[in-house]
Amino acid sequence: MRIDLHTHSRASDGTDTPAELVRAAARAGLDVVAITDHDTADGWAEAAAAAVEVGITLVPGMEISTGLRGRSVHLLAYLPDPACSPLADELTRVLAGRESRVPDMLARLRGLGIEITADDVRAAAHGAAATGRPHIADALVGLGVVADRTEAFDRYLGAGRVAFVNRYAAPLETTIRAVTEAGGVSVIAHPWGRGGLGRPDEATLAHLHDIGLAGIEVDHQDHDAATRERLRAIARDIGLVATGSSDYHGSGKVDHDLGCNTTDPGEYERLMGLAADASERSTWTSPVVTSGPATGTA
Ligand code: AMP
Ligand code: ZN
Ligand code: FE
Ligand code: FE
């Protein structure tokens, strides 16, 4: 069983359509893939239809932009009802924040003499529900300003760079509770991925587990071997589920191929068990895991 629980499509800043993402997952030999676009459920229906076609299991999820003590924390949410009002309200605020910073970032780029317009970004976003810096990066590539997304982030868009503008993030603890109320489970994505200062330590993770956090993403490209072992031990001590995933963005992110990290089947079963418990306690309607007809050959 090969399980990848963190991937992006064109519903946010991946480069594959949801159907292409699921077909690519099947080609990569995955049995289970979760679609986890930033702050939106927009790709779920198309991905589920493709999963039936190609015969793999699709877990609907999302990666929510949250903040803890001024620091960005990405929260993976699996199987929540996106219509549940506390969660839906937070997602609306986050998506509005994604939109409202774009003009500011473009103004900064124009201040540097780069002629980039909102239409350029809109075209690069291909109708994505969640607009992100990678779309501005793609517009810059299209204009011949940079060679790829990496160069765009390094020169202009990364935190602290000239065109960087911060945006709204949902409070982490509120969001964990909102996901539970919506009948879903939450897992912190790449918890120790960037920078040492202020990242959630063991005591913080234990507290978050107490208020409903189900797991942490241990095996992720942003974690080196020592970090993975430390996080795995913490997950074991606290009782958190340990996941592994690619954070695939299509051709938008190098070194994040589908299945480059995977989740242990036992940990996946635990996570789905917690999701079933949350769904049972919730008054909202959780989406379903789609299982295509078994091929037995993947
Ligand atoms: P935003 O959602 O607008 O805050 O942009 C963050 C997104 O940009 C994340 O999903 C990252 O995966 C992506 N990202 C960050 N740095 C890079 C990079 N150097 N190359 C490609 N994508 C990146
Ligand atoms: Zn992304
Ligand atoms: Fe992330
Ligand atoms: Fe991601």
mmCIF file of C-alpha atoms and ligand atoms in Angstrom:
data_model
loop_
_atom_site.group_PDB
_atom_site.id
_atom_site.type_symbol
_atom_site.label_atom_id
_atom_site.label_comp_id
_atom_site.label_asym_id
_atom_site.label_seq_id
_atom_site.Cartn_x
_atom_site.Cartn_y
_atom_site.Cartn_z
ATOM 1 C CA MET A 1 0.000 0.000 0.000
ATOM 2 C CA ARG A 2 1.496 3.313 -1.100
ATOM 3 C CA ILE A 3 -0.200 6.327 0.455
ATOM 4 C CA ASP A 4 0.508 10.008 -0.274
ATOM 5 C CA LEU A 5 -1.534 12.425 1.844
ATOM 6 C CA HIS A 6 -0.480 15.901 0.631
ATOM 7 C CA THR A 7 -0.769 17.087 -2.986
ATOM 8 C CA HIS A 8 -1.814 20.229 -4.858
ATOM 9 C CA SER A 9 -3.775 20.769 -8.074
ATOM 10 C CA ARG A 10 -4.742 23.788 -10.140
ATOM 11 C CA ALA A 11 -7.522 24.473 -7.607
ATOM 12 C CA SER A 12 -4.627 26.195 -5.792
ATOM 13 C CA ASP A 13 -0.994 26.415 -6.883
ATOM 14 C CA GLY A 14 -0.314 22.982 -8.387
ATOM 15 C CA THR A 15 0.118 22.744 -12.161
ATOM 16 C CA ASP A 16 -2.059 19.625 -12.809
ATOM 17 C CA THR A 17 -5.835 19.772 -13.028
ATOM 18 C CA PRO A 18 -7.420 17.662 -10.251
ATOM 19 C CA ALA A 19 -8.072 14.844 -12.777
ATOM 20 C CA GLU A 20 -4.490 14.993 -14.085
ATOM 21 C CA LEU A 21 -3.205 14.869 -10.505
ATOM 22 C CA VAL A 22 -5.177 11.691 -9.750
ATOM 23 C CA ARG A 23 -4.105 10.033 -13.011
ATOM 24 C CA ALA A 24 -0.484 10.930 -12.255
ATOM 25 C CA ALA A 25 -0.911 9.413 -8.780
ATOM 26 C CA ALA A 26 -2.102 6.141 -10.318
ATOM 27 C CA ARG A 27 0.834 6.147 -12.758
ATOM 28 C CA ALA A 28 3.206 6.729 -9.830
ATOM 29 C CA GLY A 29 1.919 3.495 -8.295
ATOM 30 C CA LEU A 30 0.003 5.075 -5.417
ATOM 31 C CA ASP A 31 -2.974 3.230 -3.911
ATOM 32 C CA VAL A 32 -4.213 6.217 -1.909
ATOM 33 C CA VAL A 33 -3.811 9.924 -2.640
ATOM 34 C CA ALA A 34 -5.201 12.931 -0.771
ATOM 35 C CA ILE A 35 -5.893 16.149 -2.657
ATOM 36 C CA THR A 36 -4.985 19.002 -0.282
ATOM 37 C CA ASP A 37 -5.175 22.288 -2.112
ATOM 38 C CA HIS A 38 -4.548 25.483 -0.182
ATOM 39 C CA ASP A 39 -7.681 26.733 1.586
ATOM 40 C CA THR A 40 -10.238 25.186 -0.801
ATOM 41 C CA ALA A 41 -12.294 22.076 -1.561
ATOM 42 C CA ASP A 42 -12.694 23.203 -5.156
ATOM 43 C CA GLY A 43 -10.870 20.243 -6.734
ATOM 44 C CA TRP A 44 -12.607 17.459 -4.783
ATOM 45 C CA ALA A 45 -15.423 16.517 -7.172
ATOM 46 C CA GLU A 46 -13.227 16.340 -10.273
ATOM 47 C CA ALA A 47 -10.543 14.387 -8.392
ATOM 48 C CA ALA A 48 -13.097 11.898 -7.028
ATOM 49 C CA ALA A 49 -14.492 11.237 -10.508
ATOM 50 C CA ALA A 50 -10.978 10.600 -11.827
ATOM 51 C CA ALA A 51 -10.207 8.269 -8.891
ATOM 52 C CA VAL A 52 -13.154 6.062 -9.845
ATOM 53 C CA GLU A 53 -11.915 6.007 -13.434
ATOM 54 C CA VAL A 54 -8.346 4.976 -12.656
ATOM 55 C CA GLY A 55 -9.128 2.806 -9.637
ATOM 56 C CA ILE A 56 -7.317 4.477 -6.762
ATOM 57 C CA THR A 57 -8.515 5.790 -3.414
ATOM 58 C CA LEU A 58 -8.997 9.554 -3.081
ATOM 59 C CA VAL A 59 -9.092 11.277 0.298
ATOM 60 C CA PRO A 60 -10.569 14.791 0.125
ATOM 61 C CA GLY A 61 -8.566 17.296 2.125
ATOM 62 C CA MET A 62 -7.158 20.798 2.167
ATOM 63 C CA GLU A 63 -4.097 22.638 3.516
ATOM 64 C CA ILE A 64 -5.289 25.570 5.582
ATOM 65 C CA SER A 65 -3.135 28.686 6.086
ATOM 66 C CA THR A 66 -3.092 29.237 9.841
ATOM 67 C CA GLY A 67 -0.936 31.144 12.257
ATOM 68 C CA LEU A 68 0.374 30.491 15.763
ATOM 69 C CA ARG A 69 1.986 33.376 17.680
ATOM 70 C CA GLY A 70 2.663 35.292 14.467
ATOM 71 C CA ARG A 71 4.201 32.311 12.740
ATOM 72 C CA SER A 72 2.716 30.565 9.691
ATOM 73 C CA VAL A 73 1.500 26.997 10.283
ATOM 74 C CA HIS A 74 0.003 24.905 7.465
ATOM 75 C CA LEU A 75 -2.778 22.665 8.735
ATOM 76 C CA LEU A 76 -3.832 19.656 6.660
ATOM 77 C CA ALA A 77 -7.522 18.894 7.164
ATOM 78 C CA TYR A 78 -8.940 15.578 5.953
ATOM 79 C CA LEU A 79 -12.620 14.854 5.405
ATOM 80 C CA PRO A 80 -14.177 17.990 6.925
ATOM 81 C CA ASP A 81 -17.517 19.260 5.641
ATOM 82 C CA PRO A 82 -16.357 22.478 3.918
ATOM 83 C CA ALA A 83 -19.853 23.927 4.367
ATOM 84 C CA CYS A 84 -19.609 23.803 8.198
ATOM 85 C CA SER A 85 -19.930 27.481 9.040
ATOM 86 C CA PRO A 86 -16.977 28.115 11.409
ATOM 87 C CA LEU A 87 -14.623 26.425 8.922
ATOM 88 C CA ALA A 88 -16.271 27.992 5.856
ATOM 89 C CA ASP A 89 -16.049 31.456 7.443
ATOM 90 C CA GLU A 90 -12.318 31.051 8.133
ATOM 91 C CA LEU A 91 -11.697 29.810 4.573
ATOM 92 C CA THR A 92 -13.576 32.822 3.192
ATOM 93 C CA ARG A 93 -11.332 35.157 5.221
ATOM 94 C CA VAL A 94 -8.164 33.369 4.114
ATOM 95 C CA LEU A 95 -9.168 33.386 0.430
ATOM 96 C CA ALA A 96 -10.067 37.093 0.642
ATOM 97 C CA GLY A 97 -6.635 37.755 2.158
ATOM 98 C CA ARG A 98 -4.998 35.868 -0.716
ATOM 99 C CA GLU A 99 -6.812 38.114 -3.226
ATOM 100 C CA SER A 100 -6.364 41.432 -1.469
ATOM 101 C CA ARG A 101 -2.587 41.281 -1.276
ATOM 102 C CA VAL A 102 -2.084 40.685 -5.006
ATOM 103 C CA PRO A 103 -2.471 44.382 -6.057
ATOM 104 C CA ASP A 104 0.063 45.396 -3.370
ATOM 105 C CA MET A 105 2.577 42.831 -4.595
ATOM 106 C CA LEU A 106 2.072 43.866 -8.228
ATOM 107 C CA ALA A 107 2.529 47.540 -7.301
ATOM 108 C CA ARG A 108 5.859 46.653 -5.697
ATOM 109 C CA LEU A 109 6.954 44.753 -8.801
ATOM 110 C CA ARG A 110 5.922 47.692 -11.017
ATOM 111 C CA GLY A 111 7.960 49.918 -8.703
ATOM 112 C CA LEU A 112 10.952 47.861 -9.843
ATOM 113 C CA GLY A 113 10.076 48.519 -13.490
ATOM 114 C CA ILE A 114 8.429 45.125 -14.119
ATOM 115 C CA GLU A 115 5.253 45.636 -16.169
ATOM 116 C CA ILE A 116 2.959 43.002 -14.670
ATOM 117 C CA THR A 117 -0.842 43.301 -14.439
ATOM 118 C CA ALA A 118 -3.647 41.640 -12.508
ATOM 119 C CA ASP A 119 -4.739 40.056 -15.814
ATOM 120 C CA ASP A 120 -1.322 38.398 -16.187
ATOM 121 C CA VAL A 121 -1.766 36.795 -12.757
ATOM 122 C CA ARG A 122 -5.373 35.827 -13.461
ATOM 123 C CA ALA A 123 -4.308 34.077 -16.663
ATOM 124 C CA ALA A 124 -1.497 32.241 -14.871
ATOM 125 C CA ALA A 125 -3.901 31.097 -12.122
ATOM 126 C CA HIS A 126 -6.176 29.205 -14.571
ATOM 127 C CA GLY A 127 -9.254 29.896 -12.464
ATOM 128 C CA ALA A 128 -7.723 28.643 -9.197
ATOM 129 C CA ALA A 129 -9.964 29.137 -6.158
ATOM 130 C CA ALA A 130 -6.912 30.059 -4.074
ATOM 131 C CA THR A 131 -4.558 32.650 -5.576
ATOM 132 C CA GLY A 132 -0.975 32.337 -4.417
ATOM 133 C CA ARG A 133 2.490 33.706 -4.943
ATOM 134 C CA PRO A 134 3.272 30.801 -7.322
ATOM 135 C CA HIS A 135 0.733 32.315 -9.750
ATOM 136 C CA ILE A 136 2.535 35.658 -9.633
ATOM 137 C CA ALA A 137 5.738 33.660 -10.162
ATOM 138 C CA ASP A 138 4.230 31.937 -13.213
ATOM 139 C CA ALA A 139 3.167 35.329 -14.610
ATOM 140 C CA LEU A 140 6.762 36.561 -14.148
ATOM 141 C CA VAL A 141 8.015 33.467 -15.999
ATOM 142 C CA GLY A 142 5.530 34.217 -18.795
ATOM 143 C CA LEU A 143 6.838 37.772 -19.051
ATOM 144 C CA GLY A 144 10.409 36.486 -19.293
ATOM 145 C CA VAL A 145 11.442 38.187 -16.032
ATOM 146 C CA VAL A 146 12.562 34.963 -14.335
ATOM 147 C CA ALA A 147 13.256 31.413 -15.486
ATOM 148 C CA ASP A 148 11.097 29.547 -12.952
ATOM 149 C CA ARG A 149 9.122 29.759 -9.687
ATOM 150 C CA THR A 150 12.254 29.236 -7.607
ATOM 151 C CA GLU A 151 13.978 32.261 -9.124
ATOM 152 C CA ALA A 152 10.795 34.334 -8.644
ATOM 153 C CA PHE A 153 10.683 33.455 -4.926
ATOM 154 C CA ASP A 154 14.427 33.971 -4.453
ATOM 155 C CA ARG A 155 14.466 37.376 -6.127
ATOM 156 C CA TYR A 156 11.030 38.892 -5.455
ATOM 157 C CA LEU A 157 8.326 36.885 -3.703
ATOM 158 C CA GLY A 158 9.886 35.003 -0.781
ATOM 159 C CA ALA A 159 9.428 36.243 2.804
ATOM 160 C CA GLY A 160 11.495 39.403 3.257
ATOM 161 C CA ARG A 161 11.992 39.937 -0.497
ATOM 162 C CA VAL A 162 11.019 43.228 -2.161
ATOM 163 C CA ALA A 163 7.590 42.217 -3.460
ATOM 164 C CA PHE A 164 6.552 40.156 -0.426
ATOM 165 C CA VAL A 165 3.301 41.161 1.288
ATOM 166 C CA ASN A 166 1.915 39.248 4.262
ATOM 167 C CA ARG A 167 -1.670 37.951 4.306
ATOM 168 C CA TYR A 168 -4.367 36.855 6.719
ATOM 169 C CA ALA A 169 -3.946 33.480 8.458
ATOM 170 C CA ALA A 170 -6.626 31.636 10.445
ATOM 171 C CA PRO A 171 -5.807 31.179 14.158
ATOM 172 C CA LEU A 172 -4.399 27.639 14.525
ATOM 173 C CA GLU A 173 -6.343 26.496 17.600
ATOM 174 C CA THR A 174 -9.648 27.878 16.298
ATOM 175 C CA THR A 175 -9.058 26.085 13.013
ATOM 176 C CA ILE A 176 -8.248 22.722 14.628
ATOM 177 C CA ARG A 177 -11.546 22.993 16.536
ATOM 178 C CA ALA A 178 -13.412 24.063 13.377
ATOM 179 C CA VAL A 179 -12.079 21.045 11.456
ATOM 180 C CA THR A 180 -13.187 18.698 14.266
ATOM 181 C CA GLU A 181 -16.620 20.336 14.383
ATOM 182 C CA ALA A 182 -16.833 19.850 10.601
ATOM 183 C CA GLY A 183 -16.310 16.089 11.129
ATOM 184 C CA GLY A 184 -12.700 16.063 9.893
ATOM 185 C CA VAL A 185 -9.224 15.441 11.281
ATOM 186 C CA SER A 186 -6.232 17.785 11.250
ATOM 187 C CA VAL A 187 -2.520 17.140 10.752
ATOM 188 C CA ILE A 188 0.185 19.831 10.913
ATOM 189 C CA ALA A 189 2.051 19.954 7.582
ATOM 190 C CA HIS A 190 5.883 20.121 7.637
ATOM 191 C CA PRO A 191 5.849 21.306 11.303
ATOM 192 C CA TRP A 192 9.605 21.891 11.461
ATOM 193 C CA GLY A 193 10.051 22.791 7.830
ATOM 194 C CA ARG A 194 11.430 26.287 7.989
ATOM 195 C CA GLY A 195 13.434 28.220 10.530
ATOM 196 C CA GLY A 196 14.106 27.140 14.092
ATOM 197 C CA LEU A 197 12.590 29.998 16.048
ATOM 198 C CA GLY A 198 8.998 29.694 17.200
ATOM 199 C CA ARG A 199 8.218 26.394 15.500
ATOM 200 C CA PRO A 200 5.812 24.229 17.524
ATOM 201 C CA ASP A 201 7.843 22.333 20.138
ATOM 202 C CA GLU A 202 6.853 19.103 21.904
ATOM 203 C CA ALA A 203 4.894 20.893 24.667
ATOM 204 C CA THR A 204 2.954 22.912 22.088
ATOM 205 C CA LEU A 205 2.202 19.800 20.037
ATOM 206 C CA ALA A 206 0.993 17.991 23.181
ATOM 207 C CA HIS A 207 -1.336 20.909 23.926
ATOM 208 C CA LEU A 208 -2.618 20.931 20.335
ATOM 209 C CA HIS A 209 -3.232 17.171 20.590
ATOM 210 C CA ASP A 210 -5.307 17.854 23.725
ATOM 211 C CA ILE A 211 -7.547 20.246 21.803
ATOM 212 C CA GLY A 212 -8.023 17.833 18.889
ATOM 213 C CA LEU A 213 -4.960 17.717 16.613
ATOM 214 C CA ALA A 214 -4.761 14.211 15.121
ATOM 215 C CA GLY A 215 -1.276 14.101 13.674
ATOM 216 C CA ILE A 216 1.886 15.658 12.294
ATOM 217 C CA GLU A 217 3.548 15.260 8.912
ATOM 218 C CA VAL A 218 6.893 13.657 9.703
ATOM 219 C CA ASP A 219 8.233 12.526 6.328
ATOM 220 C CA HIS A 220 8.375 15.654 4.160
ATOM 221 C CA GLN A 221 11.116 17.006 1.882
ATOM 222 C CA ASP A 222 11.600 20.032 4.157
ATOM 223 C CA HIS A 223 12.694 17.704 7.024
ATOM 224 C CA ASP A 224 16.175 16.170 7.111
ATOM 225 C CA ALA A 225 16.737 12.659 8.493
ATOM 226 C CA ALA A 226 17.470 13.831 12.055
ATOM 227 C CA THR A 227 14.358 16.056 12.111
ATOM 228 C CA ARG A 228 12.210 13.157 10.909
ATOM 229 C CA GLU A 229 13.464 10.847 13.649
ATOM 230 C CA ARG A 230 12.935 13.502 16.340
ATOM 231 C CA LEU A 231 9.387 14.239 15.105
ATOM 232 C CA ARG A 232 8.585 10.518 14.848
ATOM 233 C CA ALA A 233 9.618 10.057 18.482
ATOM 234 C CA ILE A 234 7.514 13.060 19.547
ATOM 235 C CA ALA A 235 4.480 11.722 17.675
ATOM 236 C CA ARG A 236 4.916 8.353 19.365
ATOM 237 C CA ASP A 237 5.265 9.935 22.844
ATOM 238 C CA ILE A 238 2.238 12.197 22.469
ATOM 239 C CA GLY A 239 0.040 9.745 20.569
ATOM 240 C CA LEU A 240 -0.136 11.752 17.364
ATOM 241 C CA VAL A 241 -0.459 10.018 13.984
ATOM 242 C CA ALA A 242 2.760 10.361 11.923
ATOM 243 C CA THR A 243 2.195 10.905 8.200
ATOM 244 C CA GLY A 244 4.479 11.154 5.169
ATOM 245 C CA SER A 245 3.754 12.812 1.861
ATOM 246 C CA SER A 246 5.138 14.480 -1.230
ATOM 247 C CA ASP A 247 3.557 17.961 -1.169
ATOM 248 C CA TYR A 248 3.425 17.506 -4.952
ATOM 249 C CA HIS A 249 2.753 20.693 -6.984
ATOM 250 C CA GLY A 250 3.055 19.205 -10.496
ATOM 251 C CA SER A 251 5.910 20.900 -12.322
ATOM 252 C CA GLY A 252 5.635 23.850 -9.909
ATOM 253 C CA LYS A 253 7.960 22.491 -7.245
ATOM 254 C CA VAL A 254 11.081 20.443 -7.900
ATOM 255 C CA ASP A 255 12.024 17.422 -5.741
ATOM 256 C CA HIS A 256 8.410 16.803 -4.642
ATOM 257 C CA ASP A 257 7.433 13.915 -6.942
ATOM 258 C CA LEU A 258 4.286 11.948 -6.087
ATOM 259 C CA GLY A 259 5.122 9.220 -3.577
ATOM 260 C CA CYS A 260 8.601 10.595 -2.756
ATOM 261 C CA ASN A 261 7.435 10.215 0.864
ATOM 262 C CA THR A 262 4.555 7.971 1.916
ATOM 263 C CA THR A 263 2.406 7.267 4.956
ATOM 264 C CA ASP A 264 2.626 3.966 6.811
ATOM 265 C CA PRO A 265 -0.621 1.987 6.233
ATOM 266 C CA GLY A 266 -1.115 1.494 9.984
ATOM 267 C CA GLU A 267 -0.860 5.243 10.580
ATOM 268 C CA TYR A 268 -3.290 5.860 7.716
ATOM 269 C CA GLU A 269 -5.803 3.443 9.277
ATOM 270 C CA ARG A 270 -5.482 5.252 12.625
ATOM 271 C CA LEU A 271 -6.086 8.604 10.920
ATOM 272 C CA MET A 272 -9.153 7.315 9.079
ATOM 273 C CA GLY A 273 -10.431 5.836 12.362
ATOM 274 C CA LEU A 274 -10.133 9.245 14.042
ATOM 275 C CA ALA A 275 -11.924 10.810 11.064
ATOM 276 C CA ALA A 276 -14.760 8.290 11.418
ATOM 277 C CA ASP A 277 -15.043 9.179 15.150
ATOM 278 C CA ALA A 278 -15.127 12.918 14.366
ATOM 279 C CA SER A 279 -17.691 12.375 11.635
ATOM 280 C CA GLU A 280 -19.913 10.396 13.992
ATOM 281 C CA ARG A 281 -19.824 13.163 16.615
ATOM 282 C CA SER A 282 -20.355 15.950 14.076
ATOM 283 C CA THR A 283 -23.720 17.346 13.068
ATOM 284 C CA TRP A 284 -22.233 18.154 9.649
ATOM 285 C CA THR A 285 -21.914 15.804 6.690
ATOM 286 C CA SER A 286 -18.375 14.608 6.087
ATOM 287 C CA PRO A 287 -17.364 13.947 2.488
ATOM 288 C CA VAL A 288 -16.520 10.371 1.578
ATOM 289 C CA VAL A 289 -13.299 8.624 0.678
ATOM 290 C CA THR A 290 -13.678 7.554 -2.953
ATOM 291 C CA SER A 291 -12.427 4.091 -3.811
ATOM 292 C CA GLY A 292 -12.158 3.146 -7.426
ATOM 293 C CA PRO A 293 -12.513 -0.487 -8.500
ATOM 294 C CA ALA A 294 -9.447 -2.395 -7.298
ATOM 295 C CA THR A 295 -7.002 -3.164 -10.102
ATOM 296 C CA GLY A 296 -4.660 -5.315 -8.053
ATOM 297 C CA THR A 297 -1.814 -4.336 -10.347
ATOM 298 C CA ALA A 298 -0.737 -0.930 -9.058
HETATM 299 P P1 AMP B 1 1.380 31.619 -0.780
HETATM 300 O O1 AMP B 1 0.355 30.520 -0.721
HETATM 301 O O2 AMP B 1 0.982 32.720 -1.654
HETATM 302 O O3 AMP B 1 1.795 32.079 0.592
HETATM 303 O O4 AMP B 1 2.682 30.961 -1.426
HETATM 304 C C1 AMP B 1 3.266 29.855 -0.792
HETATM 305 C C2 AMP B 1 3.348 28.695 -1.747
HETATM 306 O O5 AMP B 1 4.442 28.907 -2.593
HETATM 307 C C3 AMP B 1 3.575 27.360 -1.064
HETATM 308 O O6 AMP B 1 2.579 26.445 -1.453
HETATM 309 C C4 AMP B 1 4.866 26.851 -1.549
HETATM 310 O O7 AMP B 1 4.777 25.504 -1.933
HETATM 311 C C5 AMP B 1 5.169 27.702 -2.757
HETATM 312 N N1 AMP B 1 6.594 28.027 -2.791
HETATM 313 C C6 AMP B 1 7.320 28.602 -1.827
HETATM 314 N N2 AMP B 1 8.597 28.769 -2.223
HETATM 315 C C7 AMP B 1 8.678 28.233 -3.460
HETATM 316 C C8 AMP B 1 9.730 28.067 -4.405
HETATM 317 N N3 AMP B 1 10.986 28.474 -4.143
HETATM 318 N N4 AMP B 1 9.440 27.478 -5.599
HETATM 319 C C9 AMP B 1 8.187 27.067 -5.865
HETATM 320 N N5 AMP B 1 7.150 27.193 -5.004
HETATM 321 C C10 AMP B 1 7.400 27.769 -3.826
HETATM 322 ZN ZN ZN B 2 1.476 25.390 -2.551
HETATM 323 FE FE FE B 3 2.615 23.863 3.093
HETATM 324 FE FE FE B 4 1.453 21.956 0.473
#
